[in-house]
Amino acid sequence: MKKIGILTLHSGLNEGALLQALALSSFLQKSIPDVSVEIIDFRYIQKIKAYGPLTDQRKVTLFNFTPQTLPLSKLRMINAHYHNLYAWIEQEYDMLVLGSDEIWKLYYKKNWLGKYTNQPSPWHPPFPNVYWPEKISIPIVAYAPSVGRTDLSTIPKNHIDEMAKRIDTFNLLSYRDKKTFEFFRLINPKLAEKAIFVPDPLFTLPLDFIDDLKERVKMRLSNIGINFKNMRLGVIADPALYLKDSLRFFKKRGYQTIGLSYPNSQVDIDLSSQPFNPLEWICALHLMNACISNRFHGCVSCLLGEVPFIGIDQFKPAGSTKIECLLESFSLSQYYYRPHLSDRKNMIELCETLINRPWPSDSIVQIRHEFKEISVKYMMKIKKLMKCEPEYEIV
């Protein structure tokens, strides 16, 4: 049986990263049932250390979700040299899929000469790393990768040349957001010409499980203290992001404020240490009447559940951002907030718009359908590359 190996971000204590890994592996397996799909269990030790110890039940639950739920390779590699990893991949798999998520996010700092060469962040393995394969003998597919908030102006010229050389060997190339497309244009305009927009794989995840989990999650939330007779605001955002006034706004209007993922003393109920796995996390979001999120996959989850939300960018970004691009795609730019370019008054105005203006559910459902069609067409190209489909051109 042929095998597809996926290199992605699959082992962090982050609901969105785990969800996209599950969605991509599931979509590949369902679309190409006569192959075996595995997530290559490669991890960087510096990222493991950066997440820190498993200090609460949420972290334990997320840590256990990876081996319990994801189709991992039998071999686990921690800090293996990528040359050795590629040699093993060539022997083990018939195709390598990279993505999705921010596999190409990098962080450069100036050295003592004032040049951007240092890459000190434990969250962003320095280039070149495992997510930038050199030429290997099996097909390579990029599935909706992102450069995240990488400042493209800081990438050294020698790295730009090497990135272009490596990505030019890919058989299929796609991107998830404008910033990544801009990155392709920067390193080689010809790469941008052949790159295809593909939505985050979470848009392909069947939501049948919601009906199965929803009542159980609702009961758990009720036992924790959430009152389902009240309106509910989900908060997935750093408390420092001008939230105090926003939370006061919603509380005055009868909303119970509920924090997820981030510790937050400003909300009525803080669920940030509760043991909800990523699928239960989506269910909890779908039980909210509104949401404020600075997590990309939190925003996607709201779109899947038709929950009105405001998308916030936590960091001061250089250029367009993934959340900004996502909201633009759904014609929801009026619900995007960048605190570094706005003041608190703008955020309150957004909150008023959120609860007073009808949420465009019909158009959101239509765009989600279009996203699914784009994903299916790209998957057909992958099947053709794997020689699991007849040779015909997709239009």
mmCIF file of C-alpha atoms in Angstrom:
data_model
loop_
_atom_site.group_PDB
_atom_site.id
_atom_site.type_symbol
_atom_site.label_atom_id
_atom_site.label_comp_id
_atom_site.label_asym_id
_atom_site.label_seq_id
_atom_site.Cartn_x
_atom_site.Cartn_y
_atom_site.Cartn_z
ATOM 1 C CA MET A 1 0.000 0.000 0.000
ATOM 2 C CA LYS A 2 1.237 3.477 -0.875
ATOM 3 C CA LYS A 3 1.900 5.894 1.976
ATOM 4 C CA ILE A 4 1.648 9.659 2.372
ATOM 5 C CA GLY A 5 3.664 11.361 5.094
ATOM 6 C CA ILE A 6 2.632 14.756 6.503
ATOM 7 C CA LEU A 7 5.059 17.217 8.074
ATOM 8 C CA THR A 8 3.102 19.755 10.105
ATOM 9 C CA LEU A 9 2.724 21.351 13.534
ATOM 10 C CA HIS A 10 0.938 18.569 15.370
ATOM 11 C CA SER A 11 2.286 18.322 18.914
ATOM 12 C CA GLY A 12 1.961 21.737 20.573
ATOM 13 C CA LEU A 13 -0.395 22.708 23.380
ATOM 14 C CA ASN A 14 -2.600 24.636 20.972
ATOM 15 C CA GLU A 15 -6.119 23.594 19.990
ATOM 16 C CA GLY A 16 -5.907 25.063 16.492
ATOM 17 C CA ALA A 17 -2.640 23.370 15.562
ATOM 18 C CA LEU A 18 -4.004 20.000 16.630
ATOM 19 C CA LEU A 19 -7.281 20.564 14.793
ATOM 20 C CA GLN A 20 -5.614 21.443 11.494
ATOM 21 C CA ALA A 21 -3.380 18.358 11.766
ATOM 22 C CA LEU A 22 -6.426 16.162 12.401
ATOM 23 C CA ALA A 23 -8.411 17.812 9.593
ATOM 24 C CA LEU A 24 -5.645 17.502 6.993
ATOM 25 C CA SER A 25 -4.804 13.871 7.784
ATOM 26 C CA SER A 26 -8.517 12.954 7.832
ATOM 27 C CA PHE A 27 -9.224 14.745 4.549
ATOM 28 C CA LEU A 28 -6.308 13.035 2.821
ATOM 29 C CA GLN A 29 -7.286 9.604 4.143
ATOM 30 C CA LYS A 30 -10.954 9.980 3.237
ATOM 31 C CA SER A 31 -10.152 11.350 -0.229
ATOM 32 C CA ILE A 32 -7.548 8.689 -1.053
ATOM 33 C CA PRO A 33 -8.719 5.615 0.874
ATOM 34 C CA ASP A 34 -6.376 3.183 -0.878
ATOM 35 C CA VAL A 35 -3.268 4.835 0.622
ATOM 36 C CA SER A 36 -2.052 5.022 4.206
ATOM 37 C CA VAL A 37 -1.769 8.550 5.632
ATOM 38 C CA GLU A 38 0.569 9.296 8.557
ATOM 39 C CA ILE A 39 1.754 12.403 10.356
ATOM 40 C CA ILE A 40 5.529 12.228 10.640
ATOM 41 C CA ASP A 41 6.165 12.506 14.361
ATOM 42 C CA PHE A 42 9.046 14.970 14.217
ATOM 43 C CA ARG A 43 9.452 17.465 17.058
ATOM 44 C CA TYR A 44 11.911 20.229 17.922
ATOM 45 C CA ILE A 45 13.170 20.045 21.492
ATOM 46 C CA GLN A 46 13.318 23.842 21.854
ATOM 47 C CA LYS A 47 9.583 24.109 21.107
ATOM 48 C CA ILE A 48 8.803 21.345 23.589
ATOM 49 C CA LYS A 49 10.726 23.274 26.238
ATOM 50 C CA ALA A 50 9.049 26.566 25.273
ATOM 51 C CA TYR A 51 5.605 25.124 25.982
ATOM 52 C CA GLY A 52 6.807 24.288 29.470
ATOM 53 C CA PRO A 53 5.562 21.629 31.894
ATOM 54 C CA LEU A 54 2.051 20.193 31.908
ATOM 55 C CA THR A 55 0.816 22.384 34.743
ATOM 56 C CA ASP A 56 -2.964 21.974 34.340
ATOM 57 C CA GLN A 57 -5.551 19.579 32.943
ATOM 58 C CA ARG A 58 -5.961 21.527 29.699
ATOM 59 C CA LYS A 59 -2.294 21.048 28.852
ATOM 60 C CA VAL A 60 -2.422 17.365 29.795
ATOM 61 C CA THR A 61 -5.496 16.862 27.609
ATOM 62 C CA LEU A 62 -3.916 18.604 24.603
ATOM 63 C CA PHE A 63 -0.639 16.726 25.111
ATOM 64 C CA ASN A 64 -2.496 13.379 25.101
ATOM 65 C CA PHE A 65 -4.668 14.296 22.097
ATOM 66 C CA THR A 66 -1.721 13.924 19.709
ATOM 67 C CA PRO A 67 -0.908 10.232 20.330
ATOM 68 C CA GLN A 68 -4.512 9.256 21.082
ATOM 69 C CA THR A 69 -6.173 10.809 18.033
ATOM 70 C CA LEU A 70 -3.678 11.604 15.260
ATOM 71 C CA PRO A 71 -2.317 8.962 12.843
ATOM 72 C CA LEU A 72 1.327 9.250 13.889
ATOM 73 C CA SER A 73 4.291 7.474 12.361
ATOM 74 C CA LYS A 74 5.658 4.632 14.487
ATOM 75 C CA LEU A 75 9.027 6.388 14.586
ATOM 76 C CA ARG A 76 9.258 9.547 16.698
ATOM 77 C CA MET A 77 12.172 11.893 16.029
ATOM 78 C CA ILE A 78 13.207 14.746 18.308
ATOM 79 C CA ASN A 79 15.748 17.207 16.906
ATOM 80 C CA ALA A 80 16.909 14.750 14.254
ATOM 81 C CA HIS A 81 19.022 16.326 11.521
ATOM 82 C CA TYR A 82 16.744 16.969 8.588
ATOM 83 C CA HIS A 83 19.116 15.276 6.113
ATOM 84 C CA ASN A 84 18.652 12.020 8.009
ATOM 85 C CA LEU A 85 14.920 12.626 8.216
ATOM 86 C CA TYR A 86 14.580 13.135 4.448
ATOM 87 C CA ALA A 87 16.481 9.923 3.759
ATOM 88 C CA TRP A 88 14.050 8.050 6.011
ATOM 89 C CA ILE A 89 11.034 9.781 4.405
ATOM 90 C CA GLU A 90 12.185 8.720 0.927
ATOM 91 C CA GLN A 91 12.326 5.096 2.049
ATOM 92 C CA GLU A 92 9.072 5.151 4.042
ATOM 93 C CA TYR A 93 6.654 7.239 1.932
ATOM 94 C CA ASP A 94 5.491 7.719 -1.639
ATOM 95 C CA MET A 95 4.588 11.395 -1.144
ATOM 96 C CA LEU A 96 5.446 14.160 1.316
ATOM 97 C CA VAL A 97 2.793 16.736 2.228
ATOM 98 C CA LEU A 98 3.854 19.886 4.081
ATOM 99 C CA GLY A 99 1.265 21.958 5.894
ATOM 100 C CA SER A 100 -0.884 23.415 6.827
ATOM 101 C CA ASP A 101 -0.488 26.058 9.552
ATOM 102 C CA GLU A 102 2.519 28.365 10.061
ATOM 103 C CA ILE A 103 5.203 25.854 9.133
ATOM 104 C CA TRP A 104 7.208 28.610 7.399
ATOM 105 C CA LYS A 105 7.027 31.240 10.130
ATOM 106 C CA LEU A 106 10.467 32.671 10.937
ATOM 107 C CA TYR A 107 11.793 35.301 13.289
ATOM 108 C CA TYR A 108 14.989 37.198 12.470
ATOM 109 C CA LYS A 109 16.857 39.618 14.718
ATOM 110 C CA LYS A 110 19.757 41.918 13.923
ATOM 111 C CA ASN A 111 23.274 40.813 14.782
ATOM 112 C CA TRP A 112 25.933 43.149 16.171
ATOM 113 C CA LEU A 113 26.628 44.415 12.641
ATOM 114 C CA GLY A 114 22.993 45.438 12.213
ATOM 115 C CA LYS A 115 22.124 42.665 9.749
ATOM 116 C CA TYR A 116 19.137 40.332 10.142
ATOM 117 C CA THR A 117 20.850 36.983 10.607
ATOM 118 C CA ASN A 118 20.077 35.841 14.163
ATOM 119 C CA GLN A 119 17.160 33.433 14.664
ATOM 120 C CA PRO A 120 16.903 33.068 18.442
ATOM 121 C CA SER A 121 13.212 32.279 19.002
ATOM 122 C CA PRO A 122 12.455 28.786 20.356
ATOM 123 C CA TRP A 123 9.007 29.004 18.764
ATOM 124 C CA HIS A 124 10.385 29.326 15.220
ATOM 125 C CA PRO A 125 13.106 26.774 14.310
ATOM 126 C CA PRO A 126 15.805 28.644 12.351
ATOM 127 C CA PHE A 127 15.991 28.330 8.592
ATOM 128 C CA PRO A 128 16.855 25.916 7.104
ATOM 129 C CA ASN A 129 14.696 23.513 9.076
ATOM 130 C CA VAL A 130 12.698 20.351 8.475
ATOM 131 C CA TYR A 131 9.804 22.192 6.810
ATOM 132 C CA TRP A 132 11.996 23.334 3.907
ATOM 133 C CA PRO A 133 12.950 20.046 2.182
ATOM 134 C CA GLU A 134 15.696 19.883 -0.355
ATOM 135 C CA LYS A 135 15.173 17.894 -3.541
ATOM 136 C CA ILE A 136 14.019 14.391 -2.695
ATOM 137 C CA SER A 137 12.957 11.530 -4.936
ATOM 138 C CA ILE A 138 9.241 11.503 -4.023
ATOM 139 C CA PRO A 139 6.585 14.122 -4.884
ATOM 140 C CA ILE A 140 6.323 17.089 -2.504
ATOM 141 C CA VAL A 141 3.024 18.907 -1.938
ATOM 142 C CA ALA A 142 2.534 22.137 0.004
ATOM 143 C CA TYR A 143 -0.972 22.127 1.510
ATOM 144 C CA ALA A 144 -2.123 25.597 2.613
ATOM 145 C CA PRO A 145 1.135 26.577 4.366
ATOM 146 C CA SER A 146 1.592 29.963 5.986
ATOM 147 C CA VAL A 147 4.505 32.228 6.878
ATOM 148 C CA GLY A 148 2.421 33.669 9.707
ATOM 149 C CA ARG A 149 3.577 37.060 10.894
ATOM 150 C CA THR A 150 7.100 36.732 9.467
ATOM 151 C CA ASP A 151 8.471 40.150 8.592
ATOM 152 C CA LEU A 152 9.439 39.528 4.969
ATOM 153 C CA SER A 153 11.772 42.545 4.956
ATOM 154 C CA THR A 154 14.062 40.841 7.484
ATOM 155 C CA ILE A 155 14.786 37.675 5.475
ATOM 156 C CA PRO A 156 18.474 37.721 4.370
ATOM 157 C CA LYS A 157 19.183 37.578 0.627
ATOM 158 C CA ASN A 158 21.063 34.285 0.863
ATOM 159 C CA HIS A 159 18.070 32.728 2.651
ATOM 160 C CA ILE A 160 15.668 34.087 0.026
ATOM 161 C CA ASP A 161 17.726 32.431 -2.709
ATOM 162 C CA GLU A 162 17.872 29.120 -0.845
ATOM 163 C CA MET A 163 14.124 29.192 -0.060
ATOM 164 C CA ALA A 164 13.304 29.771 -3.723
ATOM 165 C CA LYS A 165 15.596 26.920 -4.743
ATOM 166 C CA ARG A 166 13.945 24.493 -2.326
ATOM 167 C CA ILE A 167 10.334 25.449 -2.971
ATOM 168 C CA ASP A 168 10.927 25.272 -6.721
ATOM 169 C CA THR A 169 11.274 21.486 -6.321
ATOM 170 C CA PHE A 170 7.679 21.142 -5.071
ATOM 171 C CA ASN A 171 5.246 19.334 -7.356
ATOM 172 C CA LEU A 172 2.194 21.204 -6.035
ATOM 173 C CA LEU A 173 2.326 24.573 -4.327
ATOM 174 C CA SER A 174 -0.430 26.371 -2.430
ATOM 175 C CA TYR A 175 -0.889 29.089 0.173
ATOM 176 C CA ARG A 176 -3.443 29.911 2.878
ATOM 177 C CA ASP A 177 -3.208 33.709 3.107
ATOM 178 C CA LYS A 178 -2.049 36.845 1.312
ATOM 179 C CA LYS A 179 1.149 37.119 3.335
ATOM 180 C CA THR A 180 2.330 33.724 2.075
ATOM 181 C CA PHE A 181 1.485 34.685 -1.505
ATOM 182 C CA GLU A 182 3.513 37.880 -1.015
ATOM 183 C CA PHE A 183 6.346 35.696 0.247
ATOM 184 C CA PHE A 184 6.266 33.633 -2.977
ATOM 185 C CA ARG A 185 6.380 36.812 -5.051
ATOM 186 C CA LEU A 186 9.342 38.020 -3.018
ATOM 187 C CA ILE A 187 11.506 34.930 -3.390
ATOM 188 C CA ASN A 188 10.536 34.130 -6.990
ATOM 189 C CA PRO A 189 7.575 35.607 -8.916
ATOM 190 C CA LYS A 190 7.333 32.403 -10.963
ATOM 191 C CA LEU A 191 6.479 30.492 -7.799
ATOM 192 C CA ALA A 192 3.622 32.900 -7.121
ATOM 193 C CA GLU A 193 2.300 32.263 -10.629
ATOM 194 C CA LYS A 194 1.980 28.524 -10.053
ATOM 195 C CA ALA A 195 0.802 28.713 -6.417
ATOM 196 C CA ILE A 196 -2.883 28.038 -5.706
ATOM 197 C CA PHE A 197 -5.017 29.403 -2.873
ATOM 198 C CA VAL A 198 -6.223 26.539 -0.659
ATOM 199 C CA PRO A 199 -8.222 27.171 2.533
ATOM 200 C CA ASP A 200 -7.159 25.866 5.915
ATOM 201 C CA PRO A 201 -8.021 22.142 6.138
ATOM 202 C CA LEU A 202 -10.273 22.767 9.144
ATOM 203 C CA PHE A 203 -12.894 23.850 6.589
ATOM 204 C CA THR A 204 -12.955 20.223 5.360
ATOM 205 C CA LEU A 205 -13.542 18.656 8.780
ATOM 206 C CA PRO A 206 -17.009 17.045 8.943
ATOM 207 C CA LEU A 207 -18.997 18.549 11.782
ATOM 208 C CA ASP A 208 -21.143 15.468 12.462
ATOM 209 C CA PHE A 209 -19.326 15.010 15.747
ATOM 210 C CA ILE A 210 -20.849 18.283 17.020
ATOM 211 C CA ASP A 211 -24.262 16.644 17.431
ATOM 212 C CA ASP A 212 -22.665 13.730 19.301
ATOM 213 C CA LEU A 213 -20.581 15.895 21.623
ATOM 214 C CA LYS A 214 -22.721 18.971 22.074
ATOM 215 C CA GLU A 215 -25.026 17.723 24.844
ATOM 216 C CA ARG A 216 -22.127 16.245 26.788
ATOM 217 C CA VAL A 217 -20.103 19.464 26.503
ATOM 218 C CA LYS A 218 -23.163 21.526 27.422
ATOM 219 C CA MET A 219 -23.661 19.453 30.573
ATOM 220 C CA ARG A 220 -20.014 19.909 31.538
ATOM 221 C CA LEU A 221 -20.256 23.648 31.009
ATOM 222 C CA SER A 222 -23.441 23.791 33.082
ATOM 223 C CA ASN A 223 -21.699 21.955 35.914
ATOM 224 C CA ILE A 224 -18.848 24.477 35.789
ATOM 225 C CA GLY A 225 -21.303 27.353 36.191
ATOM 226 C CA ILE A 226 -22.356 28.488 32.727
ATOM 227 C CA ASN A 227 -25.982 29.560 32.678
ATOM 228 C CA PHE A 228 -27.588 28.680 29.360
ATOM 229 C CA LYS A 229 -30.554 30.922 30.138
ATOM 230 C CA ASN A 230 -28.183 33.881 29.604
ATOM 231 C CA MET A 231 -26.444 35.100 26.467
ATOM 232 C CA ARG A 232 -22.840 33.895 26.349
ATOM 233 C CA LEU A 233 -19.646 35.556 25.064
ATOM 234 C CA GLY A 234 -16.656 33.306 24.365
ATOM 235 C CA VAL A 235 -13.278 35.004 24.809
ATOM 236 C CA ILE A 236 -10.160 33.513 23.210
ATOM 237 C CA ALA A 237 -7.787 36.434 23.550
ATOM 238 C CA ASP A 238 -5.011 37.850 25.689
ATOM 239 C CA PRO A 239 -6.617 39.957 28.476
ATOM 240 C CA ALA A 240 -4.210 42.798 27.664
ATOM 241 C CA LEU A 241 -5.860 43.439 24.286
ATOM 242 C CA TYR A 242 -8.255 46.197 25.365
ATOM 243 C CA LEU A 243 -10.705 43.578 26.628
ATOM 244 C CA LYS A 244 -11.682 45.151 29.943
ATOM 245 C CA ASP A 245 -13.998 47.745 28.400
ATOM 246 C CA SER A 246 -15.343 45.190 25.905
ATOM 247 C CA LEU A 247 -16.194 42.702 28.628
ATOM 248 C CA ARG A 248 -17.904 45.429 30.641
ATOM 249 C CA PHE A 249 -19.926 46.289 27.515
ATOM 250 C CA PHE A 250 -21.197 42.714 27.142
ATOM 251 C CA LYS A 251 -21.816 42.191 30.866
ATOM 252 C CA LYS A 252 -24.023 45.293 31.001
ATOM 253 C CA ARG A 253 -26.124 43.724 28.254
ATOM 254 C CA GLY A 254 -26.642 40.475 30.165
ATOM 255 C CA TYR A 255 -23.903 38.340 28.625
ATOM 256 C CA GLN A 256 -22.004 35.820 30.701
ATOM 257 C CA THR A 257 -18.335 36.115 29.683
ATOM 258 C CA ILE A 258 -16.397 32.865 29.310
ATOM 259 C CA GLY A 259 -12.643 32.598 28.736
ATOM 260 C CA LEU A 260 -11.010 29.754 26.789
ATOM 261 C CA SER A 261 -7.344 28.885 26.145
ATOM 262 C CA TYR A 262 -5.911 32.047 27.777
ATOM 263 C CA PRO A 263 -5.969 32.557 31.580
ATOM 264 C CA ASN A 264 -8.253 35.534 32.136
ATOM 265 C CA SER A 265 -9.272 37.000 35.481
ATOM 266 C CA GLN A 266 -11.585 39.532 33.805
ATOM 267 C CA VAL A 267 -14.200 37.019 32.610
ATOM 268 C CA ASP A 268 -17.067 35.560 34.643
ATOM 269 C CA ILE A 269 -15.879 31.982 34.098
ATOM 270 C CA ASP A 270 -12.331 31.036 33.130
ATOM 271 C CA LEU A 271 -12.094 27.670 31.346
ATOM 272 C CA SER A 272 -8.419 28.036 30.403
ATOM 273 C CA SER A 273 -7.267 25.152 32.620
ATOM 274 C CA GLN A 274 -10.244 22.853 31.977
ATOM 275 C CA PRO A 275 -9.629 19.510 30.216
ATOM 276 C CA PHE A 276 -11.432 20.127 26.917
ATOM 277 C CA ASN A 277 -9.842 18.416 23.917
ATOM 278 C CA PRO A 278 -9.785 20.316 20.583
ATOM 279 C CA LEU A 279 -13.056 18.793 19.353
ATOM 280 C CA GLU A 280 -14.797 19.654 22.621
ATOM 281 C CA TRP A 281 -13.256 23.131 22.331
ATOM 282 C CA ILE A 282 -15.092 23.632 19.020
ATOM 283 C CA CYS A 283 -18.306 22.408 20.639
ATOM 284 C CA ALA A 284 -17.880 24.913 23.466
ATOM 285 C CA LEU A 285 -17.417 27.716 20.929
ATOM 286 C CA HIS A 286 -20.544 26.629 19.058
ATOM 287 C CA LEU A 287 -22.496 26.974 22.305
ATOM 288 C CA MET A 288 -21.612 30.683 22.504
ATOM 289 C CA ASN A 289 -23.821 33.502 21.217
ATOM 290 C CA ALA A 290 -20.808 35.634 20.278
ATOM 291 C CA CYS A 291 -17.037 35.447 20.478
ATOM 292 C CA ILE A 292 -13.871 37.547 20.572
ATOM 293 C CA SER A 293 -10.827 35.663 19.268
ATOM 294 C CA ASN A 294 -7.208 36.368 18.434
ATOM 295 C CA ARG A 295 -6.723 32.736 17.444
ATOM 296 C CA PHE A 296 -7.016 31.984 13.734
ATOM 297 C CA HIS A 297 -8.612 28.579 14.290
ATOM 298 C CA GLY A 298 -10.905 30.097 16.893
ATOM 299 C CA CYS A 299 -12.189 32.384 14.133
ATOM 300 C CA VAL A 300 -12.508 29.444 11.711
ATOM 301 C CA SER A 301 -14.423 27.467 14.347
ATOM 302 C CA CYS A 302 -16.850 30.380 14.765
ATOM 303 C CA LEU A 303 -17.376 30.463 10.998
ATOM 304 C CA LEU A 304 -18.122 26.729 11.034
ATOM 305 C CA GLY A 305 -20.663 27.182 13.825
ATOM 306 C CA GLU A 306 -22.065 30.492 12.500
ATOM 307 C CA VAL A 307 -21.173 32.204 15.757
ATOM 308 C CA PRO A 308 -20.799 36.010 15.381
ATOM 309 C CA PHE A 309 -17.264 37.055 16.326
ATOM 310 C CA ILE A 310 -14.639 39.779 16.353
ATOM 311 C CA GLY A 311 -11.176 38.786 15.122
ATOM 312 C CA ILE A 312 -8.230 40.471 16.851
ATOM 313 C CA ASP A 313 -4.521 40.483 15.990
ATOM 314 C CA GLN A 314 -2.510 40.074 19.164
ATOM 315 C CA PHE A 315 0.883 41.161 17.843
ATOM 316 C CA LYS A 316 1.971 44.168 15.841
ATOM 317 C CA PRO A 317 2.142 42.587 12.390
ATOM 318 C CA ALA A 318 4.210 43.548 9.364
ATOM 319 C CA GLY A 319 1.807 43.553 6.426
ATOM 320 C CA SER A 320 -1.414 41.595 6.084
ATOM 321 C CA THR A 321 -2.274 38.936 8.659
ATOM 322 C CA LYS A 322 -3.964 35.545 8.556
ATOM 323 C CA ILE A 323 -6.980 36.690 10.591
ATOM 324 C CA GLU A 324 -7.333 39.834 8.479
ATOM 325 C CA CYS A 325 -7.189 37.744 5.298
ATOM 326 C CA LEU A 326 -9.709 35.241 6.669
ATOM 327 C CA LEU A 327 -12.255 37.935 7.481
ATOM 328 C CA GLU A 328 -11.732 39.585 4.089
ATOM 329 C CA SER A 329 -12.485 36.237 2.415
ATOM 330 C CA PHE A 330 -15.861 36.139 4.163
ATOM 331 C CA SER A 331 -16.610 39.873 3.655
ATOM 332 C CA LEU A 332 -16.365 40.371 7.426
ATOM 333 C CA SER A 333 -13.624 43.013 7.511
ATOM 334 C CA GLN A 334 -15.841 45.256 9.639
ATOM 335 C CA TYR A 335 -15.361 42.737 12.471
ATOM 336 C CA TYR A 336 -11.549 42.881 12.381
ATOM 337 C CA TYR A 337 -9.686 44.756 15.108
ATOM 338 C CA ARG A 338 -5.995 45.620 15.235
ATOM 339 C CA PRO A 339 -5.300 47.283 18.631
ATOM 340 C CA HIS A 340 -1.967 48.671 17.463
ATOM 341 C CA LEU A 341 -3.756 50.826 14.863
ATOM 342 C CA SER A 342 -6.983 51.565 16.745
ATOM 343 C CA ASP A 343 -8.181 52.796 20.114
ATOM 344 C CA ARG A 344 -10.575 51.329 22.644
ATOM 345 C CA LYS A 345 -13.476 53.352 21.281
ATOM 346 C CA ASN A 346 -13.185 51.500 17.973
ATOM 347 C CA MET A 347 -13.404 48.181 19.808
ATOM 348 C CA ILE A 348 -16.590 49.204 21.616
ATOM 349 C CA GLU A 349 -18.079 50.287 18.289
ATOM 350 C CA LEU A 350 -17.246 46.831 16.934
ATOM 351 C CA CYS A 351 -18.965 45.201 19.904
ATOM 352 C CA GLU A 352 -22.085 47.282 19.240
ATOM 353 C CA THR A 353 -22.020 46.285 15.569
ATOM 354 C CA LEU A 354 -21.632 42.625 16.504
ATOM 355 C CA ILE A 355 -24.781 42.462 18.609
ATOM 356 C CA ASN A 356 -26.920 44.914 16.637
ATOM 357 C CA ARG A 357 -26.251 43.958 13.013
ATOM 358 C CA PRO A 358 -27.642 40.683 11.590
ATOM 359 C CA TRP A 359 -24.900 38.089 11.130
ATOM 360 C CA PRO A 360 -24.582 37.157 7.421
ATOM 361 C CA SER A 361 -25.059 33.411 7.923
ATOM 362 C CA ASP A 362 -26.249 32.690 4.372
ATOM 363 C CA SER A 363 -23.195 34.218 2.699
ATOM 364 C CA ILE A 364 -20.869 32.520 5.220
ATOM 365 C CA VAL A 365 -22.396 29.122 4.402
ATOM 366 C CA GLN A 366 -21.959 29.844 0.677
ATOM 367 C CA ILE A 367 -18.287 30.791 1.041
ATOM 368 C CA ARG A 368 -17.663 27.732 3.216
ATOM 369 C CA HIS A 369 -19.138 25.642 0.393
ATOM 370 C CA GLU A 370 -16.811 27.354 -2.095
ATOM 371 C CA PHE A 371 -13.845 26.703 0.210
ATOM 372 C CA LYS A 372 -14.774 23.024 0.326
ATOM 373 C CA GLU A 373 -14.921 22.882 -3.473
ATOM 374 C CA ILE A 374 -11.467 24.491 -3.745
ATOM 375 C CA SER A 375 -10.114 21.947 -1.261
ATOM 376 C CA VAL A 376 -11.629 19.037 -3.184
ATOM 377 C CA LYS A 377 -10.155 20.269 -6.488
ATOM 378 C CA TYR A 378 -6.710 20.546 -4.930
ATOM 379 C CA MET A 379 -7.102 17.065 -3.487
ATOM 380 C CA MET A 380 -7.879 15.781 -6.987
ATOM 381 C CA LYS A 381 -4.535 17.180 -8.098
ATOM 382 C CA ILE A 382 -2.871 15.315 -5.240
ATOM 383 C CA LYS A 383 -4.635 12.096 -6.241
ATOM 384 C CA LYS A 384 -3.488 12.581 -9.824
ATOM 385 C CA LEU A 385 0.080 13.112 -8.619
ATOM 386 C CA MET A 386 -0.196 9.886 -6.603
ATOM 387 C CA LYS A 387 -1.517 8.235 -9.776
ATOM 388 C CA CYS A 388 -4.762 7.401 -7.955
ATOM 389 C CA GLU A 389 -6.810 9.231 -10.581
ATOM 390 C CA PRO A 390 -6.899 9.091 -14.402
ATOM 391 C CA GLU A 391 -4.866 11.675 -16.266
ATOM 392 C CA TYR A 392 -7.189 14.597 -16.934
ATOM 393 C CA GLU A 393 -7.008 18.319 -16.441
ATOM 394 C CA ILE A 394 -9.037 19.877 -13.622
ATOM 395 C CA VAL A 395 -10.848 23.060 -14.606
#
